[in-house]
Short mmCIF file of C-alpha atoms in Angstrom, two decimals:
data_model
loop_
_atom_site.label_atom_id
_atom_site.label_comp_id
_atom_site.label_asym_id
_atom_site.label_seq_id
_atom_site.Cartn_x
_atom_site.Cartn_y
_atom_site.Cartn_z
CA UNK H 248 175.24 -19.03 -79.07
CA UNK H 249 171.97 -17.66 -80.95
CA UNK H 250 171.40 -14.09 -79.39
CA UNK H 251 168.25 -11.55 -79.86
CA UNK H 252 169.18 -8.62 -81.72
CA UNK H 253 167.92 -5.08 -80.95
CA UNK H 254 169.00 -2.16 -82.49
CA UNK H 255 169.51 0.89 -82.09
CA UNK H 256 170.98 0.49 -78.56
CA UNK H 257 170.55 3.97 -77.64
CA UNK H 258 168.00 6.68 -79.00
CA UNK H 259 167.25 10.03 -77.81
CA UNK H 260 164.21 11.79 -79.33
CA UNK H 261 162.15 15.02 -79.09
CA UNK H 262 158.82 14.68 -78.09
CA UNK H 263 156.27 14.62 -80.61
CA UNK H 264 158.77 13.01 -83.06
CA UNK H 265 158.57 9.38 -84.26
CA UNK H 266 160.98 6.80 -83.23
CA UNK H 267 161.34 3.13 -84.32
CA UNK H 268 162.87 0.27 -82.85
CA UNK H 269 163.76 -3.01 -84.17
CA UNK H 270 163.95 -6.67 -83.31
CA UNK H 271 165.89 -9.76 -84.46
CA UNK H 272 165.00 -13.15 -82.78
CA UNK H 273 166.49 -16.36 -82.68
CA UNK H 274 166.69 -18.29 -85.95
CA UNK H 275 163.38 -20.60 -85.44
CA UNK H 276 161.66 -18.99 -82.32
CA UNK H 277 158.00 -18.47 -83.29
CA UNK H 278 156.96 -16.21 -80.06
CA UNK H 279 158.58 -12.96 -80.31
CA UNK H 280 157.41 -10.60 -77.31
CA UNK H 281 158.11 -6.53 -76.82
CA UNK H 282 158.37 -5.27 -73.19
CA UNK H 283 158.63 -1.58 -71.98
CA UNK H 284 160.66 -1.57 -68.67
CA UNK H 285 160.65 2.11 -66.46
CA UNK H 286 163.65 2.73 -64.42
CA UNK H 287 163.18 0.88 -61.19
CA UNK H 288 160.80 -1.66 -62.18
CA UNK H 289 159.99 -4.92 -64.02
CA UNK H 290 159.72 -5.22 -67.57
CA UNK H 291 155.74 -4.92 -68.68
CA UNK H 292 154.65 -6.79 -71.56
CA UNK H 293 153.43 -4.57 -74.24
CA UNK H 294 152.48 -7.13 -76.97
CA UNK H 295 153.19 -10.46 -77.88
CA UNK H 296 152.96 -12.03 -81.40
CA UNK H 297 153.14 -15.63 -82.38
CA UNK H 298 154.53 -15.73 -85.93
CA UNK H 299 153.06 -12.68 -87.52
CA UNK H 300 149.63 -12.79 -85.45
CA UNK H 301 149.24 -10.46 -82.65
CA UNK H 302 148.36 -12.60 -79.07
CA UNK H 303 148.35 -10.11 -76.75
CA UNK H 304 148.68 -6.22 -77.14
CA UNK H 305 146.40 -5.40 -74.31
CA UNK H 306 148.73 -3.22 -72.99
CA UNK H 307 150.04 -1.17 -76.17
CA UNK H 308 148.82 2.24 -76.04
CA UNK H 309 147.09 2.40 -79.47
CA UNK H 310 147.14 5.60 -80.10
CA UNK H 311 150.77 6.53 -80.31
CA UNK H 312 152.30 2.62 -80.44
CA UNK H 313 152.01 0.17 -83.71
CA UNK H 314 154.05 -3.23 -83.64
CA UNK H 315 154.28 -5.26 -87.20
CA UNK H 316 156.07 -8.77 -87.47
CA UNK H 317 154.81 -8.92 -91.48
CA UNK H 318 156.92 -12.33 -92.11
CA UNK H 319 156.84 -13.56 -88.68
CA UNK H 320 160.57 -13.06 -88.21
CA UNK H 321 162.24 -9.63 -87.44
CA UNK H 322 159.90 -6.91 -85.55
CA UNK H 323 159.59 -3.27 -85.37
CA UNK H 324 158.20 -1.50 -82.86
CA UNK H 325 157.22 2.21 -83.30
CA UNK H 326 156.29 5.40 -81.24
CA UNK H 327 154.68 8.32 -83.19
CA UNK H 328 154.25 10.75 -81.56
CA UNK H 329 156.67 10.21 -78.54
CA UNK H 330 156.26 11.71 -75.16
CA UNK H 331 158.22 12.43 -72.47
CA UNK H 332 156.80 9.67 -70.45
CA UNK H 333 157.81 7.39 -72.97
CA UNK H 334 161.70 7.41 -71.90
CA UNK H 335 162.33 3.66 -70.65
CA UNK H 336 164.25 0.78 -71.80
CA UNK H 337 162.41 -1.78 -74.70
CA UNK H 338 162.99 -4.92 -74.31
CA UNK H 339 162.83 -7.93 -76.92
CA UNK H 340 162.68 -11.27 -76.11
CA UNK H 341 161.60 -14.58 -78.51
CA UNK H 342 160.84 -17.80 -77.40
CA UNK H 343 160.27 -21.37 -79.14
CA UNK H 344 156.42 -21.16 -78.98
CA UNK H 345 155.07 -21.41 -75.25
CA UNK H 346 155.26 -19.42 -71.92
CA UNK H 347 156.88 -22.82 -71.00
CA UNK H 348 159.78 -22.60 -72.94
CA UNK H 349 162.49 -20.46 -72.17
CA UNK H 350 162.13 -16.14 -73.22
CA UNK H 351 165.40 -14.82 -74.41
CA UNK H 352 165.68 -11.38 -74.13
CA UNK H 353 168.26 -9.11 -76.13
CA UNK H 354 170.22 -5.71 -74.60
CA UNK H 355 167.26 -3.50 -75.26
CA UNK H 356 166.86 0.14 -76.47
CA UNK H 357 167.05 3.14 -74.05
CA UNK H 358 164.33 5.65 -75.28
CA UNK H 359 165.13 9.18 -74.03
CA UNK H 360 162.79 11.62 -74.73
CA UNK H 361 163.56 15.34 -74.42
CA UNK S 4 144.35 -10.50 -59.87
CA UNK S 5 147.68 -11.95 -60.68
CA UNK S 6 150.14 -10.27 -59.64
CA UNK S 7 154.02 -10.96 -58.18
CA UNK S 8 155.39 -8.96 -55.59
CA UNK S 9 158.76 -8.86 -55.05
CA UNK S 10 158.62 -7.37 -50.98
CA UNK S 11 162.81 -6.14 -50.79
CA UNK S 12 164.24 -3.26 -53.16
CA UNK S 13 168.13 -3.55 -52.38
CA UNK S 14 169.69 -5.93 -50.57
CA UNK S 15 173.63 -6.03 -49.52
CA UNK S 16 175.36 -9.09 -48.88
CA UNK S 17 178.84 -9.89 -48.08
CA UNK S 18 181.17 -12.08 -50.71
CA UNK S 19 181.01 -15.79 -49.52
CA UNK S 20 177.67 -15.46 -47.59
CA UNK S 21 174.58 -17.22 -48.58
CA UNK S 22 171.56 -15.54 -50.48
CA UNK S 23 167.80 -15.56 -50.18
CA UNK S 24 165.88 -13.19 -52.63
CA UNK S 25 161.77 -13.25 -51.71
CA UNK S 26 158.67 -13.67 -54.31
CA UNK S 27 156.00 -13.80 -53.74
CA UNK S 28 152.93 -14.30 -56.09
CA UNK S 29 148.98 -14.22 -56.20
CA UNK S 30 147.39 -16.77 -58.61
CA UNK S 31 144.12 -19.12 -58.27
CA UNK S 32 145.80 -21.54 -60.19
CA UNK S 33 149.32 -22.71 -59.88
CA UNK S 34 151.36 -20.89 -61.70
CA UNK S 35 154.54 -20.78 -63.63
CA UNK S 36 157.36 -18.94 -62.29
CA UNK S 37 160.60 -17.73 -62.93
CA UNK S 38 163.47 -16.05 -61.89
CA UNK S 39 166.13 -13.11 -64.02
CA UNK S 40 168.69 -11.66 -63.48
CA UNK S 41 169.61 -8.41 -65.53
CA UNK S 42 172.82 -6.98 -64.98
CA UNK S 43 173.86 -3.21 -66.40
CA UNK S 44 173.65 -2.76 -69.72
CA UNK S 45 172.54 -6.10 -70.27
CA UNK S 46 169.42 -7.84 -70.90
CA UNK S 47 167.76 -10.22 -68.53
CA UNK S 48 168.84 -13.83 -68.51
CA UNK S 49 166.97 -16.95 -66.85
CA UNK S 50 168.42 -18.46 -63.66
CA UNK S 51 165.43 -20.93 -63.14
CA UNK S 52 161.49 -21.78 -63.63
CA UNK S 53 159.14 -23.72 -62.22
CA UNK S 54 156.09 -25.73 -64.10
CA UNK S 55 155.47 -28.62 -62.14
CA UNK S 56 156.94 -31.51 -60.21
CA UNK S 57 159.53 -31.12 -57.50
CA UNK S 58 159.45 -27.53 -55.62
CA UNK S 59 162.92 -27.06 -55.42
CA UNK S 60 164.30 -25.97 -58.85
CA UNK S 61 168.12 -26.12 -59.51
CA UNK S 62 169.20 -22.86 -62.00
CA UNK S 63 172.35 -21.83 -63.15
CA UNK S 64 174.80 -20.11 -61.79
CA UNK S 65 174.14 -22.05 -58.15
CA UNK S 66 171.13 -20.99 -58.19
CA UNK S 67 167.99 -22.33 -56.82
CA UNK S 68 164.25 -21.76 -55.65
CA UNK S 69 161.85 -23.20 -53.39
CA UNK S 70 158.57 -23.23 -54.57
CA UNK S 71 155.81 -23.11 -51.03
CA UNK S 72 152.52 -22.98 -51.98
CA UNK S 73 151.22 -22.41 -48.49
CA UNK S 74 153.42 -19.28 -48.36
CA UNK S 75 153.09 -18.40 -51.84
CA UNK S 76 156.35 -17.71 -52.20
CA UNK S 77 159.23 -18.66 -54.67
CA UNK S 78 162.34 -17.37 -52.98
CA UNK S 79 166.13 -17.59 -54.53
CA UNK S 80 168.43 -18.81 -52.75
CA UNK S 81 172.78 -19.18 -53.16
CA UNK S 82 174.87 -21.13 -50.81
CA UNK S 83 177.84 -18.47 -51.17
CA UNK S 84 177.31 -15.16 -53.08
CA UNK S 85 180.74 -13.67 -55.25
CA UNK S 86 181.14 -10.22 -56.60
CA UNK S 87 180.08 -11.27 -59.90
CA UNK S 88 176.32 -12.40 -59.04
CA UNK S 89 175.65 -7.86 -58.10
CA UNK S 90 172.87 -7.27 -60.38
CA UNK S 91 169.14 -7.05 -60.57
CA UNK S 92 166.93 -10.27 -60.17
CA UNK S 93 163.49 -10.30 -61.29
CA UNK S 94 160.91 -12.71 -60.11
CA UNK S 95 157.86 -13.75 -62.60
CA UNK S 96 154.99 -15.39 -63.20
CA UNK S 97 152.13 -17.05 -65.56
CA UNK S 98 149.24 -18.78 -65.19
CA UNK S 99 149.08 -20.99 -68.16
CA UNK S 100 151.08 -21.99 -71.02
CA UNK S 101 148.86 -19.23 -72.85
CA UNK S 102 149.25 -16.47 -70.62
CA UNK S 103 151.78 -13.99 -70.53
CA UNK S 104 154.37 -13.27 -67.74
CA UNK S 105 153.67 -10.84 -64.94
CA UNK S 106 157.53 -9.36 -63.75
CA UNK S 107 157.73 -8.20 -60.03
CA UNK S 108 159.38 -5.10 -59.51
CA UNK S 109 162.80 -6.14 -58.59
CA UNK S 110 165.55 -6.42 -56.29
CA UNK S 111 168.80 -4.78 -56.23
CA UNK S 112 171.70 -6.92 -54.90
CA UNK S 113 175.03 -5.88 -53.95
CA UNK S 114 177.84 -7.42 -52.69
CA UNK S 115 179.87 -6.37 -49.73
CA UNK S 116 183.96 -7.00 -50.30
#
């Protein structure tokens, strides 16, 4: 069965240091979403990109957060510089095209920052 | 605003008794919704959605939800819990096929031996 890929799994960071994270989604899914979840709540949607276009980034802090999908495939999400208030779990998830259809979501990366 | 609320943190149950996880959600419109589970060190995996059509969604995993829009609520429910359904379950919602999804804030089930 297809799977999202995330990697690293784990990262701990200093703050003011840059970190990186990076997404693989299923073979074919043109929606491709990053989420930030804090311990004890519900994943928040901090943008969402339809091929290689941004849709919604509304809630990426802009100063410190870029997210590129340059072929509309794989994703990276980056943090530079990182603060402490950053430490949370980022989640990817892809999706056919629609909110309709289905989001999968892969294991995510734990951001610690010290 | 649209939000989902998601009114019950934790919640124990004993194995073999029957389930019922509360959403509720505040749209004009009707809305899309869904229920996740995430268990440790996992991601989060659908159980069930609901577009349109008949309010009472079958999901995986026994599974299912009610959808009331004069309670706005979309509650899970399960018959007979086991050990293996202890995780997180996340309720959510949209708006439109355009919109993105609004996660509530969770609820923590374990099971009682």
């Amino acid at each position: 069965e297809a799977e999202v890929a995330q990697s690293p799994r784990y990262k701990i960071t200093e703050k003011s240091q840059a970190v990186a994270f990076w997404c693989d989604p299923i073979s074919g899914h043109a929606t491709l979403y990053w989420y930030r979840q804090i311990l004890g709540q519900g994943p928040e949607l901090l943008v969402q990109f339809q091929d290689e276009s941004v849709v919604d980034d509304s809630q990426l802090p802009k100063d410190r957060f870029s997210a590129e999908r340059l072929k509309g495939v794989d994703s990276t999400l980056k943090i530079q510089p990182a603060e402490l208030g950053d430490s949370a779990m980022y989640l990817c998830a892809s999706s056919s095209r629609t909110l309709t259809d289905t989001q999968y979501f892969g294991p995510g990366t734990r951001l610690t920052v010290l | 605003a649209q939000s989902v609320t998601q009114p019950d943190i934790h919640i124990t149950v004993s194995e073999g008794a029957s389930l019922e996880l509360r959403c509720n959600y505040s749209y004009g419109a009707t809305p899309y919704l869904f229920w996740y589970v995430q268990s440790p060190g996992q991601g989060l995996q659908l159980l069930l959605k609901y577009f349109s059509g008949d309010t009472l969604v079958q999901g995986i995993k026994g599974f299912e939800a009610e959808f009331k829009r004069s309670q706005s609520s979309f509650n899970l429910r399960k018959p007979s819990v086991h050990w293996s359904d202890a995780a997180e379950y996340f309720c959510a919602g949209g708006y439109s096929s355009a919109s993105k999804i609004i996660f509530g804030s969770g609820t923590r089930l374990s099971i009682r031996p």
